[in-house]
mmCIF file of C-alpha atoms in Angstrom:
data_model
loop_
_atom_site.group_PDB
_atom_site.id
_atom_site.type_symbol
_atom_site.label_atom_id
_atom_site.label_comp_id
_atom_site.label_asym_id
_atom_site.label_seq_id
_atom_site.Cartn_x
_atom_site.Cartn_y
_atom_site.Cartn_z
ATOM 1 C CA MET A 1 -11.489 -18.366 -4.027
ATOM 2 C CA ARG A 2 -11.418 -15.800 -1.218
ATOM 3 C CA ALA A 3 -8.477 -13.411 -1.128
ATOM 4 C CA GLU A 4 -7.375 -14.662 2.275
ATOM 5 C CA ASP A 5 -7.159 -18.235 0.964
ATOM 6 C CA ILE A 6 -4.759 -17.405 -1.863
ATOM 7 C CA LYS A 7 -1.283 -18.672 -0.966
ATOM 8 C CA LYS A 8 0.233 -18.915 -4.436
ATOM 9 C CA ILE A 9 0.094 -16.351 -7.228
ATOM 10 C CA ALA A 10 1.762 -15.918 -10.609
ATOM 11 C CA MET A 11 3.447 -13.213 -12.623
ATOM 12 C CA TYR A 12 3.203 -13.178 -16.397
ATOM 13 C CA GLY A 13 6.412 -11.388 -17.289
ATOM 14 C CA ALA A 14 9.275 -10.268 -15.094
ATOM 15 C CA GLY A 15 10.539 -6.910 -16.269
ATOM 16 C CA THR A 16 10.786 -3.955 -13.917
ATOM 17 C CA ILE A 17 7.173 -4.290 -12.712
ATOM 18 C CA GLY A 18 6.889 -8.080 -12.716
ATOM 19 C CA GLY A 19 10.269 -8.576 -11.081
ATOM 20 C CA GLY A 20 9.430 -6.045 -8.386
ATOM 21 C CA PHE A 21 6.050 -7.647 -7.757
ATOM 22 C CA ALA A 22 7.589 -11.120 -7.547
ATOM 23 C CA ALA A 23 10.028 -10.013 -4.852
ATOM 24 C CA TYR A 24 7.341 -8.050 -2.996
ATOM 25 C CA PHE A 25 4.765 -10.810 -2.768
ATOM 26 C CA ALA A 26 7.442 -13.348 -1.812
ATOM 27 C CA LEU A 27 8.398 -10.951 0.985
ATOM 28 C CA LYS A 28 4.744 -11.019 2.071
ATOM 29 C CA GLY A 29 4.854 -14.801 2.366
ATOM 30 C CA LEU A 30 3.264 -15.912 -0.911
ATOM 31 C CA ASP A 31 4.643 -18.497 -3.284
ATOM 32 C CA VAL A 32 5.172 -16.808 -6.656
ATOM 33 C CA ASN A 33 5.338 -18.510 -10.031
ATOM 34 C CA VAL A 34 6.995 -16.293 -12.634
ATOM 35 C CA TYR A 35 6.186 -17.191 -16.230
ATOM 36 C CA VAL A 36 8.529 -16.065 -18.995
ATOM 37 C CA ARG A 37 8.442 -17.209 -22.604
ATOM 38 C CA SER A 38 12.060 -18.224 -23.199
ATOM 39 C CA GLU A 39 15.302 -19.179 -21.492
ATOM 40 C CA ALA A 40 16.731 -15.818 -22.532
ATOM 41 C CA SER A 41 13.806 -14.069 -20.800
ATOM 42 C CA LYS A 42 14.439 -16.226 -17.747
ATOM 43 C CA GLN A 43 18.023 -15.017 -17.547
ATOM 44 C CA ARG A 44 16.863 -11.416 -17.864
ATOM 45 C CA ALA A 45 14.251 -11.950 -15.140
ATOM 46 C CA ILE A 46 16.723 -13.005 -12.460
ATOM 47 C CA PRO A 47 18.400 -9.572 -12.012
ATOM 48 C CA LYS A 48 14.996 -7.856 -12.231
ATOM 49 C CA ILE A 49 13.940 -9.871 -9.176
ATOM 50 C CA GLN A 50 17.294 -9.627 -7.448
ATOM 51 C CA GLU A 51 17.339 -5.823 -7.605
ATOM 52 C CA PRO A 52 14.393 -5.313 -5.213
ATOM 53 C CA ILE A 53 15.679 -8.125 -3.007
ATOM 54 C CA ASP A 54 18.998 -6.272 -2.755
ATOM 55 C CA SER A 55 17.084 -3.138 -1.735
ATOM 56 C CA TYR A 56 15.302 -5.062 1.012
ATOM 57 C CA ILE A 57 18.679 -6.279 2.286
ATOM 58 C CA LYS A 58 20.280 -2.822 2.040
ATOM 59 C CA TYR A 59 17.578 -1.202 4.142
ATOM 60 C CA GLY A 60 17.421 -3.969 6.738
ATOM 61 C CA ILE A 61 14.014 -5.374 5.772
ATOM 62 C CA ILE A 62 15.561 -8.820 5.363
ATOM 63 C CA GLU A 63 19.013 -10.218 6.156
ATOM 64 C CA SER A 64 19.316 -12.496 3.145
ATOM 65 C CA GLY A 65 17.459 -13.114 -0.101
ATOM 66 C CA ASP A 66 17.666 -16.887 0.223
ATOM 67 C CA GLU A 67 14.257 -17.300 1.844
ATOM 68 C CA LEU A 68 12.595 -15.126 -0.788
ATOM 69 C CA TRP A 69 14.174 -17.045 -3.660
ATOM 70 C CA LYS A 70 12.818 -20.268 -2.138
ATOM 71 C CA LYS A 71 9.327 -18.855 -2.678
ATOM 72 C CA ILE A 72 9.933 -17.704 -6.275
ATOM 73 C CA HIS A 73 9.797 -20.166 -9.166
ATOM 74 C CA ILE A 74 10.676 -18.974 -12.668
ATOM 75 C CA THR A 75 9.389 -21.182 -15.463
ATOM 76 C CA THR A 76 8.914 -21.216 -19.222
ATOM 77 C CA ASP A 77 6.058 -23.721 -18.898
ATOM 78 C CA PRO A 78 2.653 -21.954 -18.771
ATOM 79 C CA GLU A 79 0.903 -25.058 -17.474
ATOM 80 C CA GLU A 80 3.296 -25.174 -14.532
ATOM 81 C CA ALA A 81 2.974 -21.437 -13.949
ATOM 82 C CA PHE A 82 -0.802 -20.997 -14.012
ATOM 83 C CA THR A 83 -2.472 -24.298 -13.157
ATOM 84 C CA GLY A 84 -4.354 -23.966 -9.882
ATOM 85 C CA VAL A 85 -3.379 -20.302 -9.489
ATOM 86 C CA TYR A 86 -6.230 -17.932 -8.561
ATOM 87 C CA PHE A 87 -4.437 -14.598 -8.938
ATOM 88 C CA VAL A 88 -2.152 -13.602 -11.801
ATOM 89 C CA GLN A 89 -0.530 -10.215 -12.306
ATOM 90 C CA GLU A 90 0.055 -9.631 -16.022
ATOM 91 C CA ASN A 91 3.031 -7.392 -16.751
ATOM 92 C CA GLY A 92 3.232 -7.272 -20.535
ATOM 93 C CA ALA A 93 3.903 -4.399 -22.895
ATOM 94 C CA GLU A 94 1.191 -1.902 -23.844
ATOM 95 C CA ASP A 95 0.372 -3.905 -26.958
ATOM 96 C CA LEU A 96 -3.254 -5.012 -27.250
ATOM 97 C CA LYS A 97 -2.564 -7.975 -29.536
ATOM 98 C CA GLN A 98 0.096 -9.213 -27.142
ATOM 99 C CA LYS A 99 -2.220 -8.797 -24.170
ATOM 100 C CA HIS A 100 -4.928 -10.834 -25.930
ATOM 101 C CA GLU A 101 -2.363 -13.586 -26.517
ATOM 102 C CA MET A 102 -1.323 -13.458 -22.867
ATOM 103 C CA VAL A 103 -4.918 -13.681 -21.661
ATOM 104 C CA ALA A 104 -5.473 -16.726 -23.887
ATOM 105 C CA VAL A 105 -2.443 -18.462 -22.379
ATOM 106 C CA MET A 106 -3.504 -17.704 -18.802
ATOM 107 C CA GLU A 107 -7.101 -18.769 -19.361
ATOM 108 C CA LYS A 108 -6.000 -22.089 -20.826
ATOM 109 C CA TYR A 109 -4.609 -23.184 -17.456
ATOM 110 C CA MET A 110 -6.098 -20.978 -14.714
ATOM 111 C CA PRO A 111 -9.253 -21.887 -12.791
ATOM 112 C CA ALA A 112 -12.318 -20.236 -14.344
ATOM 113 C CA ASP A 113 -12.772 -18.034 -11.271
ATOM 114 C CA GLY A 114 -9.131 -16.989 -10.998
ATOM 115 C CA ILE A 115 -8.435 -13.254 -11.244
ATOM 116 C CA ILE A 116 -6.302 -11.696 -13.972
ATOM 117 C CA ALA A 117 -4.952 -8.268 -12.977
ATOM 118 C CA SER A 118 -3.109 -6.306 -15.651
ATOM 119 C CA SER A 119 -0.365 -3.864 -14.715
ATOM 120 C CA SER A 120 -1.405 -1.814 -17.745
ATOM 121 C CA SER A 121 -0.741 1.893 -17.484
ATOM 122 C CA GLY A 122 -2.868 2.773 -20.487
ATOM 123 C CA THR A 123 -4.811 -0.120 -21.998
ATOM 124 C CA PRO A 124 -8.356 -0.333 -20.542
ATOM 125 C CA ALA A 125 -9.555 -3.585 -18.990
ATOM 126 C CA THR A 126 -12.486 -3.637 -21.419
ATOM 127 C CA LEU A 127 -10.094 -3.913 -24.374
ATOM 128 C CA ILE A 128 -7.824 -6.420 -22.634
ATOM 129 C CA ALA A 129 -10.852 -8.635 -21.937
ATOM 130 C CA GLU A 130 -12.616 -8.301 -25.297
ATOM 131 C CA LYS A 131 -11.493 -11.743 -26.557
ATOM 132 C CA ALA A 132 -11.409 -13.487 -23.174
ATOM 133 C CA GLN A 133 -13.442 -16.579 -22.311
ATOM 134 C CA HIS A 134 -14.129 -15.038 -18.898
ATOM 135 C CA PRO A 135 -14.019 -11.233 -19.241
ATOM 136 C CA GLU A 136 -15.756 -10.949 -15.891
ATOM 137 C CA ARG A 137 -12.514 -11.839 -14.068
ATOM 138 C CA ILE A 138 -10.215 -9.295 -15.748
ATOM 139 C CA ILE A 139 -9.218 -5.988 -14.164
ATOM 140 C CA VAL A 140 -6.437 -3.452 -14.379
ATOM 141 C CA GLY A 141 -4.284 -3.447 -11.242
ATOM 142 C CA HIS A 142 -1.995 -0.506 -12.022
ATOM 143 C CA PRO A 143 1.008 -0.102 -9.693
ATOM 144 C CA PHE A 144 3.415 2.789 -9.257
ATOM 145 C CA ASN A 145 7.164 2.375 -9.639
ATOM 146 C CA PRO A 146 8.940 0.937 -7.834
ATOM 147 C CA ALA A 147 6.180 -1.638 -7.355
ATOM 148 C CA TYR A 148 8.125 -3.351 -4.576
ATOM 149 C CA LEU A 149 8.108 -0.175 -2.453
ATOM 150 C CA LEU A 150 5.187 2.091 -3.344
ATOM 151 C CA PRO A 151 1.874 0.831 -1.966
ATOM 152 C CA LEU A 152 -0.594 2.354 -4.457
ATOM 153 C CA ILE A 153 -2.575 0.038 -6.740
ATOM 154 C CA GLU A 154 -5.250 1.531 -8.998
ATOM 155 C CA ILE A 155 -7.948 -1.075 -9.637
ATOM 156 C CA CYS A 156 -10.017 -0.394 -12.733
ATOM 157 C CA PRO A 157 -12.691 -2.840 -13.905
ATOM 158 C CA GLY A 158 -13.843 -3.287 -17.490
ATOM 159 C CA GLU A 159 -17.404 -3.153 -18.768
ATOM 160 C CA LYS A 160 -17.906 -6.870 -18.092
ATOM 161 C CA THR A 161 -15.915 -7.194 -14.874
ATOM 162 C CA ASP A 162 -17.830 -8.824 -12.023
ATOM 163 C CA PRO A 163 -18.027 -6.425 -9.023
ATOM 164 C CA ALA A 164 -17.199 -9.402 -6.784
ATOM 165 C CA VAL A 165 -13.869 -9.753 -8.612
ATOM 166 C CA VAL A 166 -13.080 -6.100 -7.948
ATOM 167 C CA GLU A 167 -13.819 -6.559 -4.257
ATOM 168 C CA GLU A 168 -11.708 -9.720 -3.950
ATOM 169 C CA ALA A 169 -8.821 -8.014 -5.755
ATOM 170 C CA ARG A 170 -9.109 -5.048 -3.407
ATOM 171 C CA LYS A 171 -9.031 -7.407 -0.420
ATOM 172 C CA PHE A 172 -6.073 -9.309 -1.853
ATOM 173 C CA TYR A 173 -3.930 -6.225 -2.358
ATOM 174 C CA LYS A 174 -4.888 -4.745 1.002
ATOM 175 C CA LEU A 175 -4.202 -8.048 2.759
ATOM 176 C CA HIS A 176 -0.636 -7.817 1.509
ATOM 177 C CA ASP A 177 -0.114 -4.193 2.553
ATOM 178 C CA LYS A 178 -0.824 -2.485 -0.737
ATOM 179 C CA ALA A 179 -3.095 0.589 -0.829
ATOM 180 C CA PRO A 180 -5.750 -0.171 -3.456
ATOM 181 C CA VAL A 181 -8.059 2.489 -4.850
ATOM 182 C CA VAL A 182 -11.038 1.463 -6.974
ATOM 183 C CA MET A 183 -12.233 3.329 -10.045
ATOM 184 C CA LYS A 184 -15.968 3.255 -10.713
ATOM 185 C CA LYS A 185 -15.440 3.579 -14.458
ATOM 186 C CA GLU A 186 -12.609 3.556 -16.973
ATOM 187 C CA LYS A 187 -10.747 6.820 -17.491
ATOM 188 C CA ARG A 188 -7.522 7.336 -19.429
ATOM 189 C CA GLY A 189 -4.636 7.949 -17.052
ATOM 190 C CA PHE A 190 -6.500 6.453 -14.074
ATOM 191 C CA ILE A 191 -6.440 8.633 -10.936
ATOM 192 C CA ALA A 192 -2.936 9.443 -9.713
ATOM 193 C CA ASN A 193 -1.437 10.297 -13.092
ATOM 194 C CA ARG A 194 -4.340 12.624 -13.863
ATOM 195 C CA LEU A 195 -3.796 14.431 -10.554
ATOM 196 C CA MET A 196 -0.060 14.701 -11.231
ATOM 197 C CA HIS A 197 -0.626 15.986 -14.760
ATOM 198 C CA ALA A 198 -2.938 18.708 -13.422
ATOM 199 C CA LEU A 199 -0.111 19.896 -11.171
ATOM 200 C CA TRP A 200 2.436 19.724 -13.983
ATOM 201 C CA ARG A 201 0.201 21.741 -16.321
ATOM 202 C CA GLU A 202 -0.168 24.520 -13.752
ATOM 203 C CA GLU A 203 3.566 24.523 -12.992
ATOM 204 C CA ILE A 204 4.396 24.856 -16.704
ATOM 205 C CA ALA A 205 1.817 27.625 -17.060
ATOM 206 C CA LEU A 206 3.352 29.614 -14.177
ATOM 207 C CA VAL A 207 6.830 29.331 -15.684
ATOM 208 C CA CYS A 208 5.642 30.209 -19.207
ATOM 209 C CA GLU A 209 3.831 33.291 -17.865
ATOM 210 C CA GLY A 210 7.046 34.443 -16.210
ATOM 211 C CA VAL A 211 5.674 34.132 -12.691
ATOM 212 C CA CYS A 212 8.563 32.039 -11.371
ATOM 213 C CA SER A 213 11.396 29.750 -12.395
ATOM 214 C CA LEU A 214 10.916 26.010 -12.782
ATOM 215 C CA ALA A 215 13.213 25.373 -9.801
ATOM 216 C CA ASP A 216 11.258 27.757 -7.579
ATOM 217 C CA ALA A 217 7.957 26.195 -8.654
ATOM 218 C CA ASP A 218 9.323 22.809 -7.637
ATOM 219 C CA ASP A 219 10.578 24.164 -4.304
ATOM 220 C CA ALA A 220 7.219 25.835 -3.602
ATOM 221 C CA TRP A 221 5.660 22.401 -3.798
ATOM 222 C CA THR A 222 8.409 20.314 -2.207
ATOM 223 C CA PHE A 223 8.874 22.459 0.906
ATOM 224 C CA GLY A 224 5.240 23.402 1.393
ATOM 225 C CA PRO A 225 2.071 21.507 0.492
ATOM 226 C CA GLY A 226 4.027 18.491 -0.744
ATOM 227 C CA LEU A 227 5.030 17.671 2.829
ATOM 228 C CA ARG A 228 1.397 17.646 3.961
ATOM 229 C CA LEU A 229 0.223 15.697 0.919
ATOM 230 C CA ALA A 230 2.551 12.848 1.794
ATOM 231 C CA ALA A 231 0.161 12.142 4.658
ATOM 232 C CA PHE A 232 -3.165 13.729 3.652
ATOM 233 C CA GLY A 233 -4.800 13.969 0.231
ATOM 234 C CA PRO A 234 -5.918 17.260 -1.355
ATOM 235 C CA ALA A 235 -9.526 16.782 -0.284
ATOM 236 C CA MET A 236 -8.615 16.164 3.360
ATOM 237 C CA ASN A 237 -6.277 19.191 3.316
ATOM 238 C CA TYR A 238 -9.013 21.336 1.776
#
């Protein structure tokens, strides 16, 4: 299915990331099924979704959360959650065995050409997909916290991911006002975290060499190049 034709999506898990995503995509007009594995998890999911909704209200993005909640359906029934759904954002723990179990559940009910995007911050798509029936439709779609506010999504395909799936995922995120970047190959840490770690390493080195204090190193960034980099990347600045 084309990205522009997707009107209903699903979340597998509703912790900080999944709850934020559920509220965000409901705000963008999509119907969102949220699958959790128990009634206890369901009760924990409600405040995780309500928190971003409260932020939207606080900052005047919406007047009330009622319309968003009408578009969000929390269920403990995987058949109800995933049947006929062409885009699922998986938000499980960084546990490979658990992710394999989650993929098996999603694939049991999803259409064969539906996309599974993992919010993984460390597990490569190749490993997530290694036991999948359709590894070609599995990607990492790594968000930044808070997922309901920050636009960045790092899309990373696995060894068997179909390039067409990557392109449709990119279109889907962009269609709903995310800022997707696509990795050409798997790399630990993806893109943004690697760039941030490079900065952190240099800051620590300057402090350890006695060049400046940690506070002054932070201020040198915050009140100088950091202001430009909010609008232009390092390459454009260079």
